[in-house]
Amino acid sequence: MTPQITFKEEQNTKTSIMENMKWEIDPSHSEVYFKIKHLEIVTLTGRFNEINGTAEAEEDFENAVFSFTANVDSINTNDQKRDAHLKSPDFFDAEKFPKITFHSTKFKRIGDTTFEIIGKLTIKEVTKPTILEIKYGGSNIDPWGNTKAGLKLKGKINRRDFGLVWNAAIETGGFLISDEVKIDANIELLKK
């Protein structure tokens, strides 16, 4: 007879794997996307191809500490001309400010597998408090014996708060791009 695992037992098993562990982002299985409105009619998506970071989780992820970095020069919107503009002083100024960083300051549970992370986001040497929602997707062991954990992050920022102020007026009275930027990330963590 095959033993049955209840949801509560499965949840406790997932939780116990996360206790008192140090993790690092597996960049080959992680992605950070941003979404912004263009011409007020369509949402464009871009990503950072080079990301890294660490997490330290204690006692059921409740007091986890996160640190993430994105390489600005790795920005990719599937359009080389737009990517070059985003890397220019009009936006990120990648040569002068090569990294975007996030460091958590508070982490709290808001649901069974959902957390709110409050931290400091730094873009172009401007640091602002930022809130992200995290959905814990579970943990598992890969075929090579590595313990992995999955997280889905989402949040939003006002780009102008970080000195990303370039824009252009459009004929209908609006602007070329929105101030609000949505952030989505799928993160696979590797136990150190």
mmCIF file of C-alpha atoms in Angstrom:
data_model
loop_
_atom_site.group_PDB
_atom_site.id
_atom_site.type_symbol
_atom_site.label_atom_id
_atom_site.label_comp_id
_atom_site.label_asym_id
_atom_site.label_seq_id
_atom_site.Cartn_x
_atom_site.Cartn_y
_atom_site.Cartn_z
ATOM 1 C CA MET A 1 0.000 0.000 0.000
ATOM 2 C CA THR A 2 1.366 3.419 -0.978
ATOM 3 C CA PRO A 3 1.449 5.896 1.923
ATOM 4 C CA GLN A 4 -0.704 8.977 1.406
ATOM 5 C CA ILE A 5 0.658 12.420 2.259
ATOM 6 C CA THR A 6 -1.902 14.968 3.341
ATOM 7 C CA PHE A 7 -1.643 18.614 2.292
ATOM 8 C CA LYS A 8 -0.654 19.589 5.836
ATOM 9 C CA GLU A 9 2.112 16.947 5.935
ATOM 10 C CA GLU A 10 3.326 18.029 2.490
ATOM 11 C CA GLN A 11 3.334 21.646 3.623
ATOM 12 C CA ASN A 12 5.295 20.718 6.761
ATOM 13 C CA THR A 13 7.806 18.790 4.626
ATOM 14 C CA LYS A 14 8.267 21.782 2.310
ATOM 15 C CA THR A 15 8.626 24.077 5.296
ATOM 16 C CA SER A 16 11.214 21.919 7.034
ATOM 17 C CA ILE A 17 13.420 21.924 3.931
ATOM 18 C CA MET A 18 13.502 25.734 4.035
ATOM 19 C CA GLU A 19 14.519 26.170 7.699
ATOM 20 C CA ASN A 20 17.932 27.660 8.531
ATOM 21 C CA MET A 21 19.339 27.392 5.035
ATOM 22 C CA LYS A 22 21.333 29.602 2.704
ATOM 23 C CA TRP A 23 20.333 29.782 -0.948
ATOM 24 C CA GLU A 24 21.586 31.376 -4.137
ATOM 25 C CA ILE A 25 19.737 32.187 -7.342
ATOM 26 C CA ASP A 26 20.171 29.628 -10.101
ATOM 27 C CA PRO A 27 20.476 32.099 -13.016
ATOM 28 C CA SER A 28 19.895 29.446 -15.676
ATOM 29 C CA HIS A 29 16.453 28.705 -14.203
ATOM 30 C CA SER A 30 15.441 32.219 -13.114
ATOM 31 C CA GLU A 31 14.118 35.288 -14.899
ATOM 32 C CA VAL A 32 13.252 38.879 -14.030
ATOM 33 C CA TYR A 33 10.788 40.715 -16.283
ATOM 34 C CA PHE A 34 9.451 44.245 -16.324
ATOM 35 C CA LYS A 35 6.289 45.446 -18.060
ATOM 36 C CA ILE A 36 5.410 48.985 -19.113
ATOM 37 C CA LYS A 37 2.552 50.521 -21.092
ATOM 38 C CA HIS A 38 3.440 51.918 -24.535
ATOM 39 C CA LEU A 39 1.230 54.550 -26.205
ATOM 40 C CA GLU A 40 -1.319 53.767 -23.469
ATOM 41 C CA ILE A 41 -2.592 50.856 -25.586
ATOM 42 C CA VAL A 42 -0.197 47.923 -25.243
ATOM 43 C CA THR A 43 2.109 46.441 -22.615
ATOM 44 C CA LEU A 44 5.733 45.847 -23.577
ATOM 45 C CA THR A 45 7.884 43.329 -21.736
ATOM 46 C CA GLY A 46 11.616 43.319 -21.148
ATOM 47 C CA ARG A 47 13.978 41.310 -19.017
ATOM 48 C CA PHE A 48 17.402 41.320 -17.440
ATOM 49 C CA ASN A 49 19.413 38.374 -18.750
ATOM 50 C CA GLU A 50 22.014 38.512 -15.954
ATOM 51 C CA ILE A 51 20.748 38.262 -12.388
ATOM 52 C CA ASN A 52 22.190 36.887 -9.180
ATOM 53 C CA GLY A 53 21.353 36.898 -5.527
ATOM 54 C CA THR A 54 21.113 35.084 -2.240
ATOM 55 C CA ALA A 55 18.514 34.223 0.360
ATOM 56 C CA GLU A 56 18.786 33.066 3.926
ATOM 57 C CA ALA A 57 15.693 31.464 5.387
ATOM 58 C CA GLU A 58 15.149 30.760 9.054
ATOM 59 C CA GLU A 59 12.175 29.063 10.683
ATOM 60 C CA ASP A 60 9.693 28.458 7.885
ATOM 61 C CA PHE A 61 10.803 31.364 5.656
ATOM 62 C CA GLU A 62 9.131 33.797 8.073
ATOM 63 C CA ASN A 63 12.301 35.856 8.596
ATOM 64 C CA ALA A 64 13.996 35.311 5.251
ATOM 65 C CA VAL A 65 16.611 37.784 4.061
ATOM 66 C CA PHE A 66 16.994 38.396 0.314
ATOM 67 C CA SER A 67 19.562 40.197 -1.801
ATOM 68 C CA PHE A 68 19.236 40.444 -5.607
ATOM 69 C CA THR A 69 21.295 42.140 -8.319
ATOM 70 C CA ALA A 70 20.516 42.700 -11.998
ATOM 71 C CA ASN A 71 23.144 43.705 -14.546
ATOM 72 C CA VAL A 72 21.699 46.727 -16.386
ATOM 73 C CA ASP A 73 23.788 46.038 -19.496
ATOM 74 C CA SER A 74 21.939 42.702 -19.854
ATOM 75 C CA ILE A 75 18.580 44.410 -20.475
ATOM 76 C CA ASN A 76 16.686 42.749 -23.323
ATOM 77 C CA THR A 77 13.418 43.923 -24.903
ATOM 78 C CA ASN A 78 13.929 42.058 -28.201
ATOM 79 C CA ASP A 79 14.785 45.336 -29.929
ATOM 80 C CA GLN A 80 18.449 46.402 -30.048
ATOM 81 C CA LYS A 81 17.666 50.068 -30.693
ATOM 82 C CA ARG A 82 15.296 50.236 -27.714
ATOM 83 C CA ASP A 83 17.779 48.314 -25.540
ATOM 84 C CA ALA A 84 20.520 50.828 -26.420
ATOM 85 C CA HIS A 85 18.166 53.694 -25.508
ATOM 86 C CA LEU A 86 17.320 52.057 -22.172
ATOM 87 C CA LYS A 87 21.050 51.693 -21.406
ATOM 88 C CA SER A 88 21.686 55.359 -22.294
ATOM 89 C CA PRO A 89 21.666 58.330 -19.860
ATOM 90 C CA ASP A 90 17.995 58.922 -20.830
ATOM 91 C CA PHE A 91 17.111 55.888 -18.719
ATOM 92 C CA PHE A 92 19.398 53.534 -16.760
ATOM 93 C CA ASP A 93 22.774 55.029 -17.788
ATOM 94 C CA ALA A 94 24.314 51.544 -17.662
ATOM 95 C CA GLU A 95 27.890 52.749 -18.011
ATOM 96 C CA LYS A 96 27.636 54.940 -14.907
ATOM 97 C CA PHE A 97 25.159 52.782 -12.939
ATOM 98 C CA PRO A 98 25.761 49.146 -13.983
ATOM 99 C CA LYS A 99 23.699 47.402 -11.278
ATOM 100 C CA ILE A 100 20.172 47.389 -9.912
ATOM 101 C CA THR A 101 20.013 46.002 -6.373
ATOM 102 C CA PHE A 102 17.327 44.909 -3.930
ATOM 103 C CA HIS A 103 17.965 44.112 -0.250
ATOM 104 C CA SER A 104 15.108 42.959 1.961
ATOM 105 C CA THR A 105 14.431 44.614 5.308
ATOM 106 C CA LYS A 106 11.245 42.804 6.356
ATOM 107 C CA PHE A 107 9.590 39.556 5.357
ATOM 108 C CA LYS A 108 6.152 38.479 6.527
ATOM 109 C CA ARG A 109 3.661 35.744 5.778
ATOM 110 C CA ILE A 110 0.337 36.884 4.296
ATOM 111 C CA GLY A 111 -1.025 33.447 3.335
ATOM 112 C CA ASP A 112 -0.173 29.741 3.448
ATOM 113 C CA THR A 113 2.443 30.045 0.692
ATOM 114 C CA THR A 114 2.391 33.795 0.087
ATOM 115 C CA PHE A 115 4.690 36.364 1.634
ATOM 116 C CA GLU A 116 5.276 40.090 1.474
ATOM 117 C CA ILE A 117 8.844 41.269 1.254
ATOM 118 C CA ILE A 118 9.738 44.855 2.002
ATOM 119 C CA GLY A 119 13.150 46.068 0.981
ATOM 120 C CA LYS A 120 15.343 48.736 -0.506
ATOM 121 C CA LEU A 121 15.475 48.918 -4.297
ATOM 122 C CA THR A 122 18.366 50.906 -5.757
ATOM 123 C CA ILE A 123 18.382 52.147 -9.354
ATOM 124 C CA LYS A 124 20.852 54.840 -10.487
ATOM 125 C CA GLU A 125 21.991 55.288 -6.856
ATOM 126 C CA VAL A 126 18.434 56.206 -5.830
ATOM 127 C CA THR A 127 17.171 53.925 -3.063
ATOM 128 C CA LYS A 128 13.465 53.618 -2.301
ATOM 129 C CA PRO A 129 11.410 51.260 -0.124
ATOM 130 C CA THR A 130 9.727 48.675 -2.325
ATOM 131 C CA ILE A 131 7.174 45.950 -1.593
ATOM 132 C CA LEU A 132 7.129 42.662 -3.485
ATOM 133 C CA GLU A 133 4.712 39.776 -3.132
ATOM 134 C CA ILE A 134 6.261 36.319 -3.146
ATOM 135 C CA LYS A 135 4.484 33.047 -3.841
ATOM 136 C CA TYR A 136 6.432 30.021 -2.617
ATOM 137 C CA GLY A 137 6.123 27.307 -5.271
ATOM 138 C CA GLY A 138 7.643 24.514 -3.215
ATOM 139 C CA SER A 139 10.966 22.744 -3.102
ATOM 140 C CA ASN A 140 12.421 19.624 -4.641
ATOM 141 C CA ILE A 141 15.644 17.771 -5.302
ATOM 142 C CA ASP A 142 16.940 17.704 -8.870
ATOM 143 C CA PRO A 143 18.445 14.576 -10.533
ATOM 144 C CA TRP A 144 21.937 15.666 -9.401
ATOM 145 C CA GLY A 145 20.993 15.829 -5.719
ATOM 146 C CA ASN A 146 20.661 19.624 -5.466
ATOM 147 C CA THR A 147 17.889 21.024 -3.294
ATOM 148 C CA LYS A 148 15.932 23.722 -5.153
ATOM 149 C CA ALA A 149 13.116 26.059 -4.125
ATOM 150 C CA GLY A 150 10.828 28.049 -6.430
ATOM 151 C CA LEU A 151 9.510 31.565 -5.924
ATOM 152 C CA LYS A 152 7.241 33.806 -7.983
ATOM 153 C CA LEU A 153 7.702 37.521 -7.278
ATOM 154 C CA LYS A 154 5.603 40.460 -8.383
ATOM 155 C CA GLY A 155 5.451 44.139 -7.620
ATOM 156 C CA LYS A 156 5.343 47.586 -9.166
ATOM 157 C CA ILE A 157 7.302 50.805 -9.000
ATOM 158 C CA ASN A 158 7.057 54.325 -10.359
ATOM 159 C CA ARG A 159 10.095 54.675 -12.628
ATOM 160 C CA ARG A 160 10.231 58.449 -12.075
ATOM 161 C CA ASP A 161 10.997 57.832 -8.389
ATOM 162 C CA PHE A 162 14.336 56.378 -9.525
ATOM 163 C CA GLY A 163 15.303 59.117 -11.973
ATOM 164 C CA LEU A 164 13.997 57.277 -15.047
ATOM 165 C CA VAL A 165 12.119 60.335 -16.264
ATOM 166 C CA TRP A 166 12.520 60.380 -20.056
ATOM 167 C CA ASN A 167 9.229 60.418 -21.948
ATOM 168 C CA ALA A 168 7.615 61.921 -25.031
ATOM 169 C CA ALA A 169 4.166 63.423 -25.503
ATOM 170 C CA ILE A 170 1.821 61.815 -28.006
ATOM 171 C CA GLU A 171 -0.723 63.549 -30.215
ATOM 172 C CA THR A 172 -3.734 62.374 -28.192
ATOM 173 C CA GLY A 173 -2.464 64.124 -25.080
ATOM 174 C CA GLY A 174 -0.877 61.193 -23.275
ATOM 175 C CA PHE A 175 2.691 59.985 -23.097
ATOM 176 C CA LEU A 176 4.736 57.409 -24.971
ATOM 177 C CA ILE A 177 5.377 55.214 -21.919
ATOM 178 C CA SER A 178 3.763 54.854 -18.515
ATOM 179 C CA ASP A 179 5.379 55.827 -15.231
ATOM 180 C CA GLU A 180 4.241 52.580 -13.600
ATOM 181 C CA VAL A 181 6.466 49.572 -14.195
ATOM 182 C CA LYS A 182 5.325 46.096 -13.196
ATOM 183 C CA ILE A 183 7.951 43.612 -12.040
ATOM 184 C CA ASP A 184 7.555 39.849 -12.400
ATOM 185 C CA ALA A 185 10.171 37.253 -11.540
ATOM 186 C CA ASN A 186 10.397 33.485 -11.483
ATOM 187 C CA ILE A 187 13.256 32.530 -9.203
ATOM 188 C CA GLU A 188 14.751 29.103 -8.647
ATOM 189 C CA LEU A 189 16.950 29.003 -5.573
ATOM 190 C CA LEU A 190 19.766 26.505 -5.093
ATOM 191 C CA LYS A 191 20.641 25.399 -1.570
ATOM 192 C CA LYS A 192 24.258 26.262 -0.783
#
